[in-house]
Amino acid sequence: MKRILAIVPAFNEGGNIKRTLEEIKGAPFLMDVVVVDDGSSDDTRREALASEASVVSLPFNLGIGAAVQTGLLYAQHYSYDAAVRVDGDGQHDIHYLEDLLRPVLNLEADLVIGSRFISPFLGYRSSLIRRVGIHFFANLISGIIHSRITDPTSGFQAFSRRAIKVFAQSYPYDFPEPESIVVAQRLGLRVREVPVQMRKRLAGRTSIRYLVTFYYMVKVTFAILIDMMKKNKGGDSSER
Amino acid sequence: MSVKILSSLLALVLLAFIVELVRREKLTFKYAAGWLLVSCGGLLLSFFDGILFSLSRFLGFELLSNFIFFAMIGVFVFLSLLLTIMLCQQNIRNDRMAQKIGLLENRLEKIERGQGRKE
């Protein structure tokens, strides 16, 4: 029996977290849940504890990358076989967890990304500027790693034991998702995409607003290009 | 001549200030070392300004002041880069520590809850 951990990063998601956790509990297979409360100032922690989840509270806001990494450190410490990231805002549809985890549990992939843009196209509506950004990164990353990636900004990701180990050691900051794919490829992890559907956020608002979209694109592009210059291709950075 | 006095005075004040800061333990020697070097260098150059003149002429500056400004700007760019590196390092350590605290707190709560059940 493989042990699976659901990592739920949450920053001021008091209004959503309970429903997200209930949905995870209702999943067709057994999973432990850790909520990483990223320095929330609302009742995220209390709501999560009330739902009987294990809660790791960061003393102040570290951002999504470090929050996910905290979950991966937790997974590494309790030696889970697989971990899946489910955002606390209810955006990630639990019905696709099984599809996401299957390649990891069958030892076919190390990093599985839930893509909104793989056929069968399940329909995802987004603003033009965001679609342009996603398209840009999809092409950039696909070119770099020589395999087709359609949704590099998706945070709906599953990690194998090896990916947990690698990313617990270092996971990109700020806007980590596109970078994590390039890092995974560089460190010899097998990356795969599966089709998923995502929902509009239940409450609150997304952390990526129009004003920062430009900064996002410049930052991530630079980060990816610089990452390409790093050494240890195919090596294991966690072996020190 | 008065410029010479003024600049050596400035360097002297800087030197005294840094020594005092280290004495009061507001500055550790590790970080003060560079500043001590700078103030001593300044003092030396104020006394023997001939070195500055010949160096600036050698490098092709028309005016000594231009050379000094150029050198200072260069030093400050380098210094601020150094400070950014240190800031970054501190930031990473800070984040790592916060993660560790969160994880340890979580484990501690688990242990405490386990004991509560026994009692």
XYZ file of N, CA and C in Angstrom, chain A residues 45 54-55 62 66 69-70 74 77-78 169 173, chain B residues 94-96 98-99 102-103 105-107 109-110:
72
model
N -5.842 28.534 9.753
C -5.289 27.495 10.611
C -6.393 26.808 11.420
N -3.498 17.761 9.343
C -2.239 18.139 9.966
C -1.887 19.523 9.426
N -1.567 20.442 10.315
C -1.316 21.813 9.865
C 0.108 22.236 10.209
N 5.757 33.231 3.278
C 6.981 32.943 2.526
C 6.735 32.874 1.032
N 7.940 28.411 -1.375
C 8.447 27.938 -0.091
C 7.372 27.152 0.669
N 7.326 23.759 -0.835
C 8.550 23.091 -0.398
C 8.408 22.590 1.036
N 7.753 23.387 1.876
C 7.521 22.954 3.252
C 6.740 21.641 3.277
N 7.885 17.946 4.634
C 7.024 17.122 5.487
C 6.908 15.710 4.888
N 10.113 13.852 5.359
C 10.356 13.443 6.739
C 9.564 12.195 7.105
N 8.309 12.141 6.658
C 7.478 10.977 6.975
C 7.518 9.946 5.851
N 14.753 19.685 -1.317
C 16.073 20.314 -1.223
C 16.035 21.739 -1.757
N 11.321 29.823 -6.262
C 10.554 30.799 -5.482
C 9.618 31.608 -6.377
N 16.577 32.695 6.435
C 15.358 33.057 7.142
C 14.201 32.143 6.748
N 14.027 31.957 5.439
C 12.949 31.108 4.930
C 13.116 29.674 5.409
N 14.355 29.192 5.315
C 14.639 27.820 5.757
C 14.284 27.638 7.227
N 12.152 29.455 8.976
C 10.699 29.538 9.153
C 10.052 28.189 8.830
N 10.519 27.553 7.758
C 9.979 26.244 7.386
C 10.238 25.228 8.489
N 8.007 25.814 11.480
C 6.663 25.324 11.208
C 6.580 23.813 11.343
N 7.562 23.120 10.746
C 7.561 21.657 10.777
C 7.773 21.138 12.195
N 7.058 22.708 15.001
C 5.858 23.003 15.773
C 4.799 21.932 15.526
N 4.680 21.557 14.239
C 3.720 20.525 13.865
C 4.023 19.200 14.570
N 5.302 18.846 14.602
C 5.688 17.577 15.257
C 5.475 17.648 16.756
N 3.265 19.458 18.328
C 1.827 19.360 18.591
C 1.364 17.911 18.535
N 1.925 17.177 17.569
C 1.568 15.754 17.446
C 1.956 15.002 18.711
